[in-house]
């Protein structure tokens, strides 16, 4: 066995979140692989601010569930990853409310190589905050 294969880092896995869909804030896990979203990818870094968006996830479409929760930059132009399938049930109902906004900050991001995922991938944790209706946020600014 080549020496390099013994040093391969693996995806850091996180336990299911203890947050619920009723929580206004909490922590969920995410994963990013370059092949997941073919354009405008970014690499998630600790401290980065994001917004959660409901997006089509072609990787899960075969399961009958093509909806995913994406981590995007606040302008919604750069993709930073998907909320894990174990934690998606926490964020998705919040996004399905009309004009509701859920923001977050990445609190952990761990790189790992995965050729099938398109190269260097990232798994991590993101702290979320359900900030409510978008129009309320604008009037409070």
CSV table of C-alpha atoms in Angstrom, one decimal:
chain,number,residue,atom,x,y,z
A,1,UNK,CA,0.0,0.0,0.0
A,2,UNK,CA,1.5,3.4,-1.0
A,3,UNK,CA,2.4,5.6,2.0
A,4,UNK,CA,0.1,8.4,0.9
A,5,UNK,CA,-3.0,6.2,1.2
A,6,UNK,CA,-2.4,5.8,5.0
A,7,UNK,CA,-2.5,9.6,5.4
A,8,UNK,CA,-5.7,10.2,3.6
A,9,UNK,CA,-8.0,12.4,5.6
A,10,UNK,CA,-11.6,11.3,5.7
A,11,UNK,CA,-14.8,13.3,5.9
A,12,UNK,CA,-15.4,14.5,9.5
A,13,UNK,CA,-18.9,13.3,10.4
A,14,UNK,CA,-21.1,15.1,12.9
A,15,UNK,CA,-24.0,13.8,15.1
A,16,UNK,CA,-27.5,14.8,14.2
A,17,UNK,CA,-28.4,18.2,15.4
A,18,UNK,CA,-30.3,18.5,18.6
A,19,UNK,CA,-32.2,21.5,17.1
A,20,UNK,CA,-35.8,21.2,16.0
A,21,UNK,CA,-37.8,22.9,13.3
A,22,UNK,CA,-39.3,25.1,16.1
A,23,UNK,CA,-35.9,26.5,17.2
A,24,UNK,CA,-35.1,30.1,16.2
A,25,UNK,CA,-31.4,29.3,16.3
A,26,UNK,CA,-29.1,26.3,16.5
A,27,UNK,CA,-26.4,24.3,14.7
A,28,UNK,CA,-26.7,22.0,11.7
A,29,UNK,CA,-24.0,20.1,9.7
A,30,UNK,CA,-23.2,20.6,6.1
A,31,UNK,CA,-21.1,19.1,3.3
A,32,UNK,CA,-19.6,20.7,0.2
A,33,UNK,CA,-18.1,18.9,-2.9
A,34,UNK,CA,-17.2,20.8,-6.1
A,35,UNK,CA,-19.3,18.6,-8.3
A,36,UNK,CA,-22.5,19.3,-6.3
A,37,UNK,CA,-23.3,22.6,-7.9
A,38,UNK,CA,-21.5,23.1,-11.2
A,39,UNK,CA,-21.1,26.8,-11.3
A,40,UNK,CA,-20.2,29.6,-8.8
A,41,UNK,CA,-18.8,27.3,-6.1
A,42,UNK,CA,-16.9,28.7,-3.1
A,43,UNK,CA,-15.1,27.0,-0.3
A,44,UNK,CA,-16.7,27.4,3.1
A,45,UNK,CA,-14.5,28.9,5.8
A,46,UNK,CA,-14.9,29.3,9.5
A,47,UNK,CA,-16.6,32.7,10.3
A,48,UNK,CA,-18.2,33.0,6.8
A,49,UNK,CA,-21.7,34.4,6.8
A,50,UNK,CA,-24.3,32.6,4.7
A,51,UNK,CA,-28.0,32.4,3.9
A,52,UNK,CA,-29.9,29.2,3.6
A,53,UNK,CA,-31.9,28.6,0.3
A,54,UNK,CA,-34.2,25.9,-0.9
A,55,UNK,CA,-32.6,24.5,-4.1
A,56,UNK,CA,-32.9,21.6,-6.4
A,57,UNK,CA,-30.4,18.9,-5.5
A,58,UNK,CA,-29.8,16.6,-8.5
A,59,UNK,CA,-27.7,14.2,-6.3
A,60,UNK,CA,-30.8,13.3,-4.3
A,61,UNK,CA,-33.4,13.4,-7.1
A,62,UNK,CA,-33.2,9.7,-7.6
A,63,UNK,CA,-34.5,9.2,-4.0
A,64,UNK,CA,-37.7,11.1,-4.9
A,65,UNK,CA,-36.5,14.1,-2.9
A,66,UNK,CA,-34.9,16.6,-5.2
A,67,UNK,CA,-35.1,19.5,-2.8
A,68,UNK,CA,-32.1,20.4,-0.8
A,69,UNK,CA,-31.1,23.2,1.6
A,70,UNK,CA,-28.1,25.1,0.1
A,71,UNK,CA,-25.6,27.4,1.9
A,72,UNK,CA,-25.2,30.5,-0.2
A,73,UNK,CA,-23.4,33.8,0.1
A,74,UNK,CA,-25.8,36.6,1.2
A,75,UNK,CA,-26.2,37.7,-2.5
A,76,UNK,CA,-27.2,34.1,-3.4
A,77,UNK,CA,-24.7,33.9,-6.2
A,78,UNK,CA,-22.0,31.6,-4.6
A,79,UNK,CA,-22.8,28.1,-3.4
A,80,UNK,CA,-21.0,26.8,-0.2
A,81,UNK,CA,-22.6,23.5,0.5
A,82,UNK,CA,-25.7,21.5,1.4
A,83,UNK,CA,-27.2,21.0,4.8
A,84,UNK,CA,-26.8,17.3,5.7
A,85,UNK,CA,-29.8,15.1,5.0
A,86,UNK,CA,-29.9,14.3,8.8
A,87,UNK,CA,-30.4,18.0,9.6
A,88,UNK,CA,-32.4,19.2,6.5
A,89,UNK,CA,-35.7,18.7,8.3
A,90,UNK,CA,-34.8,21.5,10.7
A,91,UNK,CA,-34.1,24.3,8.1
A,92,UNK,CA,-36.4,23.3,5.2
A,93,UNK,CA,-39.8,24.1,6.9
A,94,UNK,CA,-38.4,27.6,7.8
A,95,UNK,CA,-37.6,28.3,4.1
A,96,UNK,CA,-41.0,27.1,2.9
A,97,UNK,CA,-42.7,30.0,4.8
A,98,UNK,CA,-43.3,32.9,2.4
A,99,UNK,CA,-40.5,35.5,2.5
A,100,UNK,CA,-38.8,33.9,5.6
A,101,UNK,CA,-35.1,34.4,5.9
A,102,UNK,CA,-32.6,32.1,7.7
A,103,UNK,CA,-29.0,33.2,8.0
A,104,UNK,CA,-26.0,31.5,9.4
A,105,UNK,CA,-22.3,31.6,10.2
A,106,UNK,CA,-20.0,28.7,9.6
A,107,UNK,CA,-18.4,27.6,12.9
A,108,UNK,CA,-16.4,24.6,11.6
A,109,UNK,CA,-15.1,23.6,8.2
A,110,UNK,CA,-12.9,20.6,7.6
A,111,UNK,CA,-11.3,19.8,4.2
A,112,UNK,CA,-11.0,16.2,2.9
A,113,UNK,CA,-10.0,14.8,-0.5
A,114,UNK,CA,-12.7,12.9,-2.4
A,115,UNK,CA,-12.1,12.4,-6.1
A,116,UNK,CA,-15.6,11.2,-6.7
A,117,UNK,CA,-16.9,14.5,-5.2
A,118,UNK,CA,-14.8,16.5,-7.6
A,119,UNK,CA,-11.7,17.0,-5.5
A,120,UNK,CA,-11.3,18.7,-2.1
A,121,UNK,CA,-14.5,18.6,-0.2
A,122,UNK,CA,-15.6,20.2,3.1
A,123,UNK,CA,-17.8,19.0,6.0
A,124,UNK,CA,-18.6,21.3,8.9
A,125,UNK,CA,-21.1,23.0,11.2
A,126,UNK,CA,-23.1,26.1,10.6
A,127,UNK,CA,-24.9,28.1,13.3
A,128,UNK,CA,-28.3,29.3,12.0
A,129,UNK,CA,-30.7,32.0,13.0
A,130,UNK,CA,-34.3,32.3,11.8
A,131,UNK,CA,-34.6,36.0,11.3
A,132,UNK,CA,-38.2,36.0,10.2
A,133,UNK,CA,-39.8,37.8,7.3
A,134,UNK,CA,-37.6,39.5,4.8
A,135,UNK,CA,-39.7,42.7,4.8
A,136,UNK,CA,-39.5,43.0,8.6
A,137,UNK,CA,-35.7,42.8,8.4
A,138,UNK,CA,-35.5,45.6,5.8
A,139,UNK,CA,-37.7,47.9,7.9
A,140,UNK,CA,-35.5,47.3,11.0
A,141,UNK,CA,-32.3,48.0,9.2
